[in-house]
């Protein structure tokens, strides 16, 4: 997943890419693993850095569960 410039992603996009729930994304934010920006309506907008962090979290979670 690669953004062009300062492109941001909506929660449903990140959820689909990494096969996770909205609840998981909110949890990652709550514990400080990601810090999505908020728009004027208070919707979360995920940066490329956030997407990369989620990718790593999912990867590590899968590997941890396979051991």
XYZ file of N, CA and C in Angstrom:
201
model
N 0.858 -1.170 0.000
C 0.000 0.000 0.000
C 0.898 1.225 0.000
N 0.791 2.045 -1.006
C 1.616 3.245 -1.100
C 0.769 4.450 -1.433
N 0.908 5.496 -0.645
C 0.185 6.741 -0.886
C 0.982 7.615 -1.842
N 0.275 8.437 -2.566
C 0.898 9.421 -3.433
C 0.896 10.755 -2.697
N 2.077 11.333 -2.453
C 2.139 12.613 -1.772
C 1.626 12.523 -0.351
N 0.727 13.422 0.010
C 0.166 13.454 1.364
C -1.193 12.773 1.430
N -1.429 11.830 0.570
C -2.713 11.136 0.541
C -2.990 10.471 1.881
N -4.236 10.533 2.288
C -4.678 9.872 3.514
C -5.713 8.823 3.156
N -5.851 7.857 4.047
C -6.778 6.764 3.825
C -7.876 6.794 4.883
N -9.058 6.343 4.504
C -10.161 6.224 5.447
C -10.080 4.884 6.156
N -10.765 4.802 7.286
C -10.677 3.575 8.087
C -11.092 2.331 7.320
N -12.141 2.419 6.517
C -12.603 1.219 5.805
C -11.554 0.705 4.832
N -10.732 1.603 4.272
C -9.677 1.171 3.355
C -8.617 0.374 4.110
N -8.176 0.901 5.237
C -7.155 0.214 6.033
C -7.694 -1.124 6.547
N -8.952 -1.135 6.968
C -9.574 -2.376 7.438
C -9.573 -3.443 6.346
N -9.941 -3.057 5.125
C -9.988 -4.008 4.010
C -8.604 -4.516 3.636
N -7.638 -3.613 3.545
C -6.286 -4.013 3.130
C -5.689 -5.059 4.052
N -5.883 -4.872 5.352
C -5.199 -5.723 6.320
C -6.136 -6.709 7.020
N -7.386 -6.765 6.566
C -8.361 -7.729 7.094
C -8.489 -7.619 8.610
N -8.690 -6.384 9.059
C -8.877 -6.134 10.482
C -10.190 -5.385 10.694
N -10.595 -5.279 11.932
C -11.850 -4.603 12.260
C -11.598 -3.144 12.630
N -12.669 -2.366 12.599
C -12.593 -0.979 13.051
C -12.191 -0.946 14.526
N -12.703 -1.905 15.290
C -12.376 -1.996 16.708
C -10.862 -2.148 16.904
N -10.215 -2.933 16.054
C -8.765 -3.113 16.143
C -8.045 -1.794 15.855
N -8.484 -1.081 14.824
C -7.859 0.209 14.500
C -7.988 1.187 15.660
N -9.163 1.237 16.255
C -9.376 2.145 17.388
C -8.496 1.728 18.567
N -8.350 0.433 18.775
C -7.480 -0.061 19.846
C -6.027 0.355 19.597
N -5.543 0.181 18.369
C -4.163 0.573 18.043
C -3.942 2.062 18.310
N -4.958 2.869 18.013
C -4.862 4.298 18.296
C -4.871 4.542 19.813
N -5.754 3.876 20.506
C -5.902 4.062 21.958
C -4.606 3.763 22.702
N -3.888 2.718 22.276
C -2.644 2.345 22.970
C -1.423 3.061 22.399
N -1.644 3.949 21.431
C -0.565 4.791 20.927
C 0.282 4.200 19.816
N -0.175 3.115 19.197
C 0.601 2.506 18.113
C 0.470 3.280 16.802
N -0.653 3.953 16.605
C -0.864 4.809 15.435
C -1.511 6.100 15.909
N -1.387 7.148 15.095
C -1.958 8.452 15.445
C -2.576 9.072 14.196
N -3.769 8.595 13.803
C -4.398 9.158 12.615
C -4.822 10.614 12.838
N -4.758 11.386 11.769
C -5.266 12.755 11.815
C -6.780 12.712 11.858
N -7.380 13.816 12.241
C -8.835 13.948 12.238
C -9.211 15.081 11.293
N -10.310 14.864 10.537
C -10.781 15.927 9.660
C -11.779 16.804 10.411
N -12.391 17.743 9.705
C -13.329 18.684 10.325
C -14.527 17.996 10.960
N -14.877 16.820 10.462
C -16.008 16.053 11.009
C -15.564 15.041 12.059
N -14.291 15.093 12.444
C -13.695 14.201 13.435
C -13.524 12.768 12.934
N -13.552 12.578 11.604
C -13.266 11.262 11.031
C -11.763 11.047 11.027
N -11.362 9.807 11.220
C -9.939 9.477 11.194
C -9.439 9.407 9.752
N -8.244 9.946 9.532
C -7.555 9.850 8.246
C -6.174 9.272 8.506
N -5.910 8.120 7.899
C -4.675 7.394 8.146
C -3.622 7.749 7.106
N -2.425 8.080 7.575
C -1.303 8.410 6.703
C -0.632 7.125 6.206
N 0.317 7.287 5.312
C 1.098 6.132 4.860
C 1.844 5.520 6.033
N 2.337 6.360 6.921
C 3.043 5.871 8.104
C 2.119 5.036 8.988
N 0.879 5.501 9.168
C -0.098 4.723 9.931
C -0.351 3.373 9.263
N -0.534 3.386 7.944
C -0.784 2.140 7.203
C 0.395 1.184 7.342
N 1.608 1.718 7.266
C 2.800 0.882 7.427
C 2.862 0.285 8.834
N 2.489 1.080 9.829
C 2.471 0.581 11.210
C 1.456 -0.536 11.379
N 0.267 -0.366 10.815
C -0.766 -1.403 10.900
C -0.282 -2.670 10.197
N 0.348 -2.505 9.064
C 0.892 -3.661 8.333
C 1.869 -4.437 9.220
N 2.748 -3.724 9.907
C 3.719 -4.374 10.787
C 3.024 -5.038 11.975
N 2.052 -4.367 12.567
C 1.311 -4.936 13.696
C 0.636 -6.241 13.287
N -0.019 -6.231 12.140
C -0.713 -7.432 11.656
C 0.300 -8.547 11.383
N 1.410 -8.205 10.741
C 2.456 -9.186 10.445
C 2.983 -9.824 11.724
N 3.293 -8.984 12.710
C 3.827 -9.509 13.967
C 2.779 -10.335 14.716
N 1.535 -9.919 14.655
C 0.457 -10.666 15.312
C 0.290 -12.042 14.700
N 0.329 -12.113 13.384
C 0.193 -13.401 12.692
C 1.367 -14.308 13.042
N 2.582 -13.752 13.025
C 3.758 -14.561 13.333
C 3.759 -15.024 14.778
N 3.309 -14.182 15.690
C 3.240 -14.551 17.105
C 2.242 -15.691 17.296
N 1.129 -15.642 16.597
C 0.095 -16.671 16.736
C 0.497 -17.992 16.084
N 1.482 -17.971 15.213
C 1.926 -19.208 14.532
C 3.066 -19.897 15.287
N 3.466 -19.358 16.418
C 4.569 -19.983 17.170
C 4.087 -20.608 18.429
